[in-house]
């Protein structure tokens, strides 16, 4: 009942981040290929009058990509976002957003100058009100139409090169489901032909930065929707778990009593409808997912292919993975050996570091284990467990970043699969973000993980160093104070000894021998108080 009340209370809030800004979907915008909306604060494009940003040409990286995608000019996602827009807002300083109306991650306040550090916590460490609030936020997002973003229902060619826009509204939660579908969908080649060996967010170096941005934008959207500036997505620490600990009605939904593939009627998520799950249908019709409901959320944890994924990842698996220093290697795809990214993603063995197409470990293991909506890449974000899982994957990525402190140049500049080079813009986000921009510590982006909050040794050294420097400047005064203190202490001690000796001489000799008698006991207490 409390959860229902909280959800109803939150229903009064509305706003929205994601893909195509509603302000940029007119035929004029598409044909001129410009997305530079006016910022509401001053009415100028990109808030230029207030110094927030300006409308500029999009500079596409010319670094070559790998051989996995042999086509040019057949997919709207190539050289993102140039097929749709070649001019967008370029925000200055601490500002970001499609109209430069928001603050960069980790900043807040009217002028975006206030530093903020949020903490993502284990879902089992949340209090009951905190956990219920999180579930209510999810439900609110599922029932609130995005005010700022829409999704395309056709390709740029199907829109007659922009002259016939094809877009529709979508709720906030499903907006992010659609984003995850769109970034990983197959390339439509015409007729019934498709190219499946393409993914702008998986199986390559961009896997971890892309999902890091995805979670940050989802988090920021919920903060805006609810007015809760301190909200963070919780994580599920699945190390050494024997089953789906979060699969209960108290958390993410238990198993249906008569149909193991469905969620329990007592779960908030049992009534959810999923989208973007009919991949073969889209391919055969050469169409995009249009966000229509396609049935209930499916989940059957543990009843999966045990030969492919015998168990959930262990603590030892995570530690083995972290021992690999190379971020990526070789072909930089799912066949890469000794690649931290490929091991964490689950295409390589954490013990040997060798790619193994017959097994699914680490990140992939969780998706396979769920044996339902989560197990299909393009539609996996329909299941809210996706958020908890990827938050924990991001925390492992964060551990690796803190352990090795790599320079930005460690992220591959060229020859990664299409869309995964360091300077490539991440599909399908507008405003624009580069892969390399998120190859940095989470603390630089304004968030941390509760179990990683140990003091940073270097930070501690810097903290102590500042005090040592101050002490070196006033050492004479410190030494003088120490000497004076020693002299004063010695003097007081001598006076105390003289007083005690005089006191003992005044006491009768027999009184001193009978201290444990009643009167003597009170005399001892009297001396103690003195």
Coordinates of C-alpha atoms in Angstrom, one line a residue:
X1 CA 0.0 0.0 0.0
X2 CA 2.9 2.4 0.8
X3 CA 4.5 1.6 -2.5
X4 CA 1.2 2.3 -4.3
X5 CA 0.8 5.6 -2.5
X6 CA 4.4 6.6 -3.3
X7 CA 3.8 5.8 -7.0
X8 CA 0.6 7.9 -7.1
X9 CA 2.3 10.8 -5.4
X10 CA 5.2 10.8 -7.9
X11 CA 2.7 10.7 -10.9
X12 CA 2.4 14.4 -10.7
X13 CA 6.0 14.9 -11.9
X14 CA 6.8 15.0 -15.6
X15 CA 10.0 15.5 -17.8
X16 CA 12.6 13.5 -19.8
X17 CA 17.1 12.2 -22.0
X18 CA 17.6 9.8 -24.8
X19 CA 17.7 9.8 -28.5
X20 CA 15.9 12.1 -31.0
X21 CA 15.0 15.5 -29.3
X22 CA 11.4 16.3 -30.0
X23 CA 12.6 19.8 -30.9
X24 CA 14.6 18.4 -33.9
X25 CA 12.2 16.1 -35.8
X26 CA 10.6 18.5 -38.2
X27 CA 11.1 18.0 -41.9
X28 CA 13.0 21.3 -41.9
X29 CA 15.4 20.1 -39.2
X30 CA 16.0 16.7 -40.9
X31 CA 16.5 18.1 -44.4
X32 CA 18.8 20.9 -43.2
X33 CA 20.4 18.3 -40.8
X34 CA 20.5 20.7 -37.9
X35 CA 19.6 20.1 -34.3
X36 CA 20.3 23.2 -32.3
X37 CA 17.2 23.9 -30.3
X38 CA 16.7 27.1 -28.3
X39 CA 17.4 26.9 -24.6
X40 CA 14.4 28.0 -22.6
X41 CA 16.5 30.1 -20.3
X42 CA 17.2 32.8 -22.8
X43 CA 15.5 31.7 -26.0
X44 CA 18.7 31.5 -28.0
X45 CA 20.0 28.4 -29.9
X46 CA 22.0 26.2 -27.5
X47 CA 21.8 29.1 -24.9
X48 CA 24.4 31.0 -26.8
X49 CA 23.3 34.4 -25.3
X50 CA 24.1 33.1 -21.9
X51 CA 27.4 31.5 -22.9
X52 CA 26.2 28.0 -22.5
X53 CA 27.0 26.8 -26.0
X54 CA 26.7 27.4 -29.7
X55 CA 25.5 25.6 -32.9
X56 CA 28.5 24.0 -34.6
X57 CA 29.4 21.5 -37.3
X58 CA 29.8 17.9 -36.2
X59 CA 33.3 16.7 -36.7
X60 CA 33.4 13.0 -37.5
X61 CA 36.5 11.0 -36.7
X62 CA 38.4 9.8 -39.8
X63 CA 40.1 6.9 -37.9
X64 CA 39.6 3.6 -39.7
X65 CA 37.4 0.9 -38.2
X66 CA 38.0 -2.8 -38.2
X67 CA 37.0 -5.2 -41.0
X68 CA 33.9 -6.7 -39.3
X69 CA 31.5 -4.4 -41.2
X70 CA 32.3 -4.4 -44.9
X71 CA 29.7 -1.9 -46.1
X72 CA 29.6 1.9 -46.4
X73 CA 26.4 4.0 -46.5
X74 CA 23.8 1.3 -45.8
X75 CA 23.2 1.9 -42.1
X76 CA 21.9 5.1 -40.5
X77 CA 24.2 4.5 -37.5
X78 CA 27.4 4.8 -39.6
X79 CA 29.4 7.9 -38.7
X80 CA 26.8 8.8 -36.1
X81 CA 24.9 11.2 -36.2
X82 CA 25.8 12.5 -39.7
X83 CA 23.0 10.7 -41.5
X84 CA 20.4 12.7 -39.6
X85 CA 22.3 15.8 -38.4
X86 CA 25.6 17.5 -39.2
X87 CA 25.1 20.5 -36.9
X88 CA 24.3 20.2 -33.2
X89 CA 24.8 22.1 -30.0
X90 CA 28.4 22.3 -28.8
X91 CA 28.2 23.0 -25.0
X92 CA 30.8 25.1 -23.1
X93 CA 32.3 24.5 -19.7
X94 CA 30.1 22.7 -17.3
X95 CA 27.0 22.5 -19.5
X96 CA 25.6 19.7 -21.6
X97 CA 22.4 18.6 -23.2
X98 CA 20.8 18.8 -26.7
X99 CA 20.2 22.5 -25.9
X100 CA 23.0 22.9 -23.4
X101 CA 20.3 23.3 -20.7
X102 CA 21.7 20.7 -18.3
X103 CA 24.8 20.3 -16.1
X104 CA 27.6 17.9 -16.9
X105 CA 27.7 14.7 -14.8
X106 CA 28.8 15.3 -11.3
X107 CA 27.8 19.0 -11.3
X108 CA 24.7 20.9 -10.2
X109 CA 23.3 24.2 -9.2
X110 CA 21.9 27.1 -11.3
X111 CA 25.3 27.7 -12.9
X112 CA 26.5 24.1 -12.8
X113 CA 29.4 24.9 -10.5
X114 CA 28.4 22.7 -7.5
X115 CA 30.3 19.4 -7.3
X116 CA 28.1 16.4 -6.4
X117 CA 29.1 12.9 -5.5
X118 CA 26.4 10.3 -5.4
X119 CA 26.8 6.7 -4.2
X120 CA 25.3 3.6 -5.8
X121 CA 24.4 1.0 -3.2
X122 CA 23.7 -2.7 -3.0
X123 CA 20.0 -3.2 -3.4
X124 CA 20.0 -5.4 -0.3
X125 CA 21.4 -2.6 1.8
X126 CA 18.5 -0.3 1.0
X127 CA 15.9 0.2 3.7
X128 CA 12.3 -0.9 2.9
X129 CA 11.2 2.7 2.2
X130 CA 14.3 3.2 -0.1
X131 CA 13.6 -0.1 -1.9
X132 CA 9.9 0.7 -2.3
X133 CA 10.8 4.2 -3.7
X134 CA 13.1 2.6 -6.3
X135 CA 10.3 0.3 -7.4
X136 CA 7.9 3.2 -7.6
X137 CA 10.3 5.2 -9.7
X138 CA 10.6 2.3 -12.1
X139 CA 6.8 2.1 -12.4
X140 CA 6.5 5.8 -12.8
X141 CA 9.0 5.8 -15.6
X142 CA 7.1 3.0 -17.3
X143 CA 3.9 5.2 -17.3
X144 CA 5.2 8.6 -18.1
X145 CA 5.6 9.8 -21.7
X146 CA 8.9 11.4 -22.4
X147 CA 8.5 15.1 -22.8
X148 CA 11.8 15.7 -24.6
X149 CA 12.5 12.7 -26.8
X150 CA 10.7 10.5 -29.4
X151 CA 11.8 7.4 -31.3
X152 CA 11.9 7.0 -35.1
X153 CA 9.8 4.3 -36.7
X154 CA 11.6 4.3 -40.0
X155 CA 15.0 4.8 -41.4
X156 CA 16.2 8.1 -42.9
X157 CA 15.6 6.6 -46.4
X158 CA 12.1 5.5 -45.4
X159 CA 11.5 9.1 -44.3
X160 CA 12.3 10.2 -47.9
X161 CA 15.5 11.7 -46.7
X162 CA 13.8 13.7 -43.9
X163 CA 10.9 15.2 -45.9
X164 CA 8.4 12.8 -44.3
X165 CA 9.3 12.4 -40.6
X166 CA 8.3 9.1 -38.9
X167 CA 8.4 9.4 -35.1
X168 CA 6.3 8.5 -32.2
X169 CA 6.0 9.1 -28.5
X170 CA 7.3 6.6 -25.9
X171 CA 7.4 6.3 -22.2
X172 CA 10.7 7.1 -20.3
X173 CA 11.5 3.5 -19.3
X174 CA 10.8 2.1 -22.8
X175 CA 12.8 5.0 -24.4
X176 CA 15.9 3.4 -22.9
X177 CA 14.8 -0.1 -23.9
X178 CA 14.5 1.2 -27.5
X179 CA 17.9 2.8 -27.3
X180 CA 19.5 -0.5 -26.3
X181 CA 17.6 -2.2 -29.1
X182 CA 18.6 0.4 -31.7
X183 CA 22.3 0.3 -30.9
X184 CA 22.5 -3.5 -31.2
X185 CA 20.0 -4.2 -34.0
X186 CA 21.0 -5.9 -37.3
X187 CA 21.7 -3.8 -40.4
X188 CA 18.8 -3.9 -42.9
X189 CA 20.3 -4.4 -46.4
X190 CA 17.0 -4.4 -48.3
X191 CA 14.6 -7.2 -49.4
X192 CA 15.1 -9.8 -46.7
X193 CA 18.8 -9.4 -46.4
X194 CA 20.4 -8.4 -43.1
X195 CA 23.9 -8.1 -41.7
X196 CA 24.1 -9.5 -38.2
X197 CA 27.8 -9.1 -37.3
X198 CA 27.4 -5.5 -36.1
X199 CA 26.8 -3.9 -32.7
X200 CA 27.6 -0.4 -31.6
X201 CA 27.5 -1.2 -27.9
X202 CA 28.7 -4.8 -27.5
X203 CA 31.5 -7.2 -28.5
X204 CA 34.1 -4.4 -28.7
X205 CA 35.9 -1.7 -26.7
X206 CA 32.8 0.5 -26.4
X207 CA 30.9 -2.1 -24.4
X208 CA 31.8 -0.6 -21.0
X209 CA 31.8 3.1 -21.7
X210 CA 28.5 2.8 -23.6
X211 CA 26.7 1.1 -20.8
X212 CA 28.3 3.5 -18.3
X213 CA 26.7 6.4 -20.2
X214 CA 23.4 4.5 -20.6
X215 CA 23.1 4.1 -16.8
X216 CA 24.1 7.8 -16.1
X217 CA 21.5 9.1 -18.5
X218 CA 18.8 6.7 -17.1
X219 CA 19.7 7.8 -13.6
X220 CA 19.6 11.5 -14.6
X221 CA 16.3 11.0 -16.2
X222 CA 14.8 9.5 -13.1
X223 CA 16.2 12.3 -11.0
X224 CA 14.5 14.9 -13.3
X225 CA 11.3 12.9 -13.4
X226 CA 10.9 12.6 -9.6
X227 CA 12.8 15.7 -8.4
X228 CA 15.0 13.4 -6.3
X229 CA 18.5 14.7 -7.0
X230 CA 20.1 12.1 -4.8
X231 CA 18.6 9.0 -6.6
X232 CA 21.1 6.4 -7.8
X233 CA 20.4 3.1 -9.4
X234 CA 21.3 0.2 -7.0
X235 CA 23.4 -2.7 -8.0
X236 CA 23.1 -6.5 -7.5
X237 CA 26.3 -8.1 -6.3
X238 CA 25.8 -11.6 -7.8
X239 CA 29.2 -12.9 -6.9
X240 CA 28.9 -16.5 -5.6
X241 CA 25.1 -16.4 -5.7
X242 CA 23.5 -19.8 -6.1
X243 CA 20.3 -18.4 -7.7
X244 CA 18.5 -15.2 -8.5
X245 CA 18.5 -13.5 -5.0
X246 CA 16.6 -10.5 -6.3
X247 CA 13.8 -12.6 -7.9
X248 CA 11.3 -12.2 -5.1
X249 CA 8.1 -10.2 -5.0
X250 CA 9.7 -8.0 -2.4
X251 CA 12.3 -7.0 -5.0
X252 CA 12.3 -7.6 -8.8
X253 CA 9.5 -10.2 -9.0
X254 CA 9.2 -13.9 -8.0
X255 CA 8.2 -16.8 -10.1
X256 CA 4.6 -17.4 -11.2
X257 CA 3.1 -20.3 -9.3
X258 CA 1.7 -22.1 -12.4
X259 CA 3.8 -20.8 -15.3
X260 CA 7.6 -20.7 -14.5
X261 CA 8.3 -18.4 -17.4
X262 CA 6.1 -15.6 -16.1
X263 CA 6.4 -13.3 -13.0
X264 CA 4.4 -13.7 -9.9
X265 CA 1.0 -11.8 -9.9
X266 CA 2.2 -10.2 -6.6
X267 CA 5.1 -8.4 -8.4
X268 CA 4.7 -4.9 -9.8
X269 CA 6.4 -6.1 -13.0
X270 CA 4.0 -8.9 -13.8
X271 CA 1.8 -6.4 -15.6
X272 CA 4.6 -4.8 -17.6
X273 CA 4.6 -5.2 -21.4
X274 CA 7.9 -5.5 -23.3
X275 CA 8.9 -3.9 -26.6
X276 CA 11.5 -4.6 -29.3
X277 CA 11.6 -8.3 -28.8
X278 CA 10.5 -9.6 -32.3
X279 CA 13.8 -9.3 -34.0
X280 CA 13.2 -11.7 -36.9
X281 CA 9.9 -10.0 -37.7
X282 CA 11.6 -6.6 -38.0
X283 CA 14.3 -8.1 -40.2
X284 CA 11.9 -9.8 -42.5
X285 CA 9.8 -6.6 -42.9
X286 CA 12.9 -4.4 -43.1
X287 CA 11.4 -2.2 -40.4
X288 CA 12.4 -0.7 -37.0
X289 CA 10.9 -1.6 -33.6
X290 CA 8.1 1.1 -33.2
X291 CA 7.7 0.7 -29.4
X292 CA 4.4 -1.3 -29.5
X293 CA 3.6 -3.7 -26.7
X294 CA 4.6 -7.3 -27.4
X295 CA 3.6 -9.3 -24.4
X296 CA 4.6 -9.9 -20.8
X297 CA 8.0 -9.8 -19.3
X298 CA 9.5 -13.3 -19.3
X299 CA 12.0 -14.8 -16.9
X300 CA 12.9 -18.4 -15.9
X301 CA 16.1 -18.1 -13.9
X302 CA 18.2 -21.2 -13.6
X303 CA 16.5 -23.2 -16.3
X304 CA 19.0 -22.4 -18.9
X305 CA 21.7 -24.2 -20.9
X306 CA 24.0 -25.5 -18.1
X307 CA 26.6 -26.6 -20.7
X308 CA 27.0 -23.1 -21.8
X309 CA 26.8 -21.4 -18.4
X310 CA 27.2 -23.9 -15.6
X311 CA 27.0 -21.3 -12.8
X312 CA 26.9 -17.7 -11.9
X313 CA 30.3 -15.9 -11.7
X314 CA 32.2 -16.2 -8.5
X315 CA 34.4 -13.8 -6.5
X316 CA 37.4 -15.6 -7.8
X317 CA 36.2 -15.1 -11.4
X318 CA 36.0 -11.3 -10.8
X319 CA 39.4 -11.2 -9.3
X320 CA 40.9 -13.2 -12.1
X321 CA 39.3 -10.9 -14.6
X322 CA 40.8 -7.8 -12.9
X323 CA 44.3 -9.3 -13.2
X324 CA 44.3 -8.7 -16.9
X325 CA 45.9 -5.4 -17.5
X326 CA 45.2 -4.9 -21.2
X327 CA 41.9 -3.2 -21.8
X328 CA 41.5 -4.7 -25.2
X329 CA 43.6 -6.6 -27.7
X330 CA 43.9 -8.1 -31.2
X331 CA 40.8 -7.8 -33.3
X332 CA 39.1 -6.0 -30.4
X333 CA 35.9 -8.1 -30.8
X334 CA 34.5 -11.2 -29.2
X335 CA 37.4 -13.2 -30.4
X336 CA 40.0 -11.1 -28.5
X337 CA 42.4 -12.9 -26.2
X338 CA 43.8 -11.5 -22.9
X339 CA 41.4 -8.6 -23.1
X340 CA 39.9 -7.4 -19.8
X341 CA 36.9 -6.0 -21.7
X342 CA 36.3 -9.3 -23.5
X343 CA 36.7 -11.3 -20.3
X344 CA 34.3 -9.1 -18.4
X345 CA 31.8 -9.1 -21.2
X346 CA 31.8 -12.9 -21.0
X347 CA 33.3 -14.0 -24.4
X348 CA 36.7 -15.1 -22.9
X349 CA 37.6 -17.4 -20.0
X350 CA 38.6 -15.4 -16.8
X351 CA 41.1 -18.1 -15.9
X352 CA 43.0 -18.3 -19.2
X353 CA 42.0 -15.1 -20.9
X354 CA 41.3 -17.0 -24.1
X355 CA 38.1 -16.4 -26.1
X356 CA 35.7 -19.4 -26.0
X357 CA 32.7 -19.2 -28.3
X358 CA 31.1 -22.3 -26.6
X359 CA 30.9 -20.6 -23.1
X360 CA 29.2 -17.6 -21.6
X361 CA 30.8 -16.2 -18.5
X362 CA 30.8 -13.0 -16.4
X363 CA 28.4 -10.4 -17.8
X364 CA 27.0 -12.8 -20.4
X365 CA 26.4 -15.5 -17.8
X366 CA 23.8 -13.4 -16.0
X367 CA 21.9 -12.7 -19.2
X368 CA 21.9 -16.4 -20.1
X369 CA 21.0 -17.5 -16.5
X370 CA 17.8 -15.4 -16.5
X371 CA 16.5 -17.5 -19.4
X372 CA 13.9 -15.1 -20.7
X373 CA 13.6 -11.5 -21.9
X374 CA 17.1 -10.7 -20.4
X375 CA 18.7 -13.4 -22.6
X376 CA 18.0 -11.6 -25.9
X377 CA 20.5 -8.8 -26.4
X378 CA 18.3 -6.4 -28.3
X379 CA 15.4 -6.6 -25.8
X380 CA 17.2 -7.3 -22.6
X381 CA 16.7 -3.9 -21.1
X382 CA 13.0 -4.6 -20.8
X383 CA 13.8 -6.5 -17.6
X384 CA 14.6 -4.0 -14.8
X385 CA 17.2 -6.5 -13.4
X386 CA 19.2 -5.3 -16.4
X387 CA 19.9 -2.1 -14.5
X388 CA 21.0 -3.8 -11.3
X389 CA 23.2 -6.2 -13.3
X390 CA 24.9 -3.5 -15.4
X391 CA 25.5 -1.3 -12.4
X392 CA 27.6 -4.1 -10.9
X393 CA 29.4 -4.7 -14.2
X394 CA 30.2 -1.0 -14.2
X395 CA 31.6 -1.3 -10.6
X396 CA 34.0 -4.0 -11.8
X397 CA 35.0 -1.7 -14.7
X398 CA 35.6 1.0 -12.0
X399 CA 37.8 -1.4 -10.0
X400 CA 39.9 -2.0 -13.1
X401 CA 40.2 1.7 -13.8
X402 CA 41.4 2.4 -10.2
X403 CA 43.8 -0.5 -10.2
X404 CA 45.7 0.5 -13.4
X405 CA 44.9 4.2 -13.8
X406 CA 45.1 4.0 -17.6
X407 CA 45.5 7.1 -19.7
X408 CA 42.8 8.0 -22.1
X409 CA 45.1 6.9 -24.9
X410 CA 44.9 3.3 -23.7
X411 CA 41.4 3.2 -25.2
X412 CA 41.9 2.2 -29.0
X413 CA 42.0 5.2 -31.3
X414 CA 41.5 3.2 -34.5
X415 CA 40.8 -0.2 -36.1
X416 CA 38.1 -1.2 -33.5
X417 CA 34.8 -2.5 -34.9
X418 CA 32.6 0.2 -36.4
X419 CA 31.5 2.8 -33.8
X420 CA 33.9 1.7 -31.2
X421 CA 37.0 3.9 -31.8
X422 CA 38.0 6.3 -29.1
X423 CA 36.7 9.4 -30.9
X424 CA 33.5 7.8 -32.4
X425 CA 30.3 9.2 -31.1
X426 CA 28.1 6.7 -29.2
X427 CA 25.0 5.6 -31.1
X428 CA 22.3 6.7 -30.8
X429 CA 22.7 9.6 -28.3
X430 CA 21.9 13.2 -29.0
X431 CA 23.6 15.2 -27.4
X432 CA 26.8 13.6 -28.6
X433 CA 29.3 11.7 -26.4
X434 CA 32.5 10.0 -27.4
X435 CA 33.6 6.5 -26.3
X436 CA 36.8 7.9 -24.8
X437 CA 35.0 10.4 -22.7
X438 CA 33.8 7.7 -20.4
X439 CA 37.1 5.8 -20.1
X440 CA 37.7 7.7 -16.8
X441 CA 37.0 7.0 -13.1
X442 CA 33.4 7.2 -11.9
X443 CA 34.4 9.8 -9.3
X444 CA 35.2 12.2 -12.2
X445 CA 31.6 11.7 -13.3
X446 CA 30.1 12.3 -9.9
X447 CA 29.3 8.9 -8.5
X448 CA 30.9 6.1 -6.6
X449 CA 30.0 2.6 -5.3
X450 CA 29.4 1.9 -1.6
X451 CA 31.7 -1.1 -1.5
X452 CA 34.5 0.8 -3.3
X453 CA 34.6 3.8 -1.0
X454 CA 38.0 2.9 0.7
X455 CA 40.2 6.0 0.9
X456 CA 42.4 6.5 -2.1
X457 CA 46.0 6.1 -1.0
X458 CA 47.2 9.0 -3.2
X459 CA 44.4 11.2 -1.9
X460 CA 45.5 10.3 1.7
X461 CA 49.1 11.2 0.9
X462 CA 48.1 14.5 -0.6
X463 CA 45.9 15.2 2.5
X464 CA 48.8 14.5 4.9
X465 CA 51.3 16.2 2.7
X466 CA 49.5 19.5 3.0
X467 CA 49.7 19.3 6.8
X468 CA 53.4 18.4 6.8
X469 CA 54.1 21.4 4.6
X470 CA 52.4 23.6 7.0
X471 CA 54.2 22.0 10.0
X472 CA 57.6 22.6 8.2
X473 CA 56.9 26.3 8.1
X474 CA 56.2 26.6 11.9
X475 CA 58.5 23.9 13.3
X476 CA 60.3 26.4 15.6
X477 CA 57.0 27.3 17.3
X478 CA 56.0 23.7 17.6
X479 CA 59.3 22.8 19.2
X480 CA 59.1 25.6 21.7
X481 CA 55.5 24.6 22.6
X482 CA 56.6 21.0 23.2
X483 CA 59.5 22.1 25.5
X484 CA 57.3 24.5 27.5
X485 CA 54.7 21.7 27.8
X486 CA 57.3 19.3 29.1
X487 CA 58.6 21.8 31.7
X488 CA 55.1 22.6 32.9
X489 CA 54.1 18.9 33.2
X490 CA 57.3 18.1 35.2
X491 CA 56.5 21.0 37.6
X492 CA 52.9 20.0 38.2
X493 CA 54.0 16.4 38.8
X494 CA 56.6 17.5 41.5
X495 CA 54.0 19.6 43.3
X496 CA 51.5 16.7 43.3
X497 CA 54.1 14.4 44.9
X498 CA 54.9 16.9 47.7
X499 CA 51.1 17.3 48.5
X500 CA 50.6 13.5 48.7
X501 CA 53.7 13.1 51.0
X502 CA 52.4 15.8 53.3
X503 CA 48.9 14.2 53.4
X504 CA 50.3 10.8 54.4
X505 CA 52.3 12.2 57.3
X506 CA 49.1 13.8 58.8
X507 CA 47.3 10.4 58.8
X508 CA 47.5 8.3 62.1
X509 CA 49.6 5.2 61.7
X510 CA 46.8 2.8 62.8
X511 CA 44.4 4.5 60.4
X512 CA 46.6 3.6 57.5
X513 CA 46.6 -0.1 58.5
X514 CA 42.8 -0.3 58.6
X515 CA 41.8 1.1 55.2
X516 CA 39.4 -1.8 54.5
X517 CA 37.4 -1.2 57.6
X518 CA 34.2 0.8 57.2
X519 CA 35.6 4.2 58.3
X520 CA 38.8 3.5 56.5
X521 CA 36.9 2.7 53.3
X522 CA 35.2 6.1 53.4
X523 CA 38.5 7.7 54.1
X524 CA 39.9 6.0 50.9
X525 CA 37.0 7.3 48.9
X526 CA 37.6 10.7 50.3
X527 CA 41.2 10.6 49.1
X528 CA 40.2 9.3 45.7
X529 CA 37.8 12.1 45.2
X530 CA 40.5 14.6 46.2

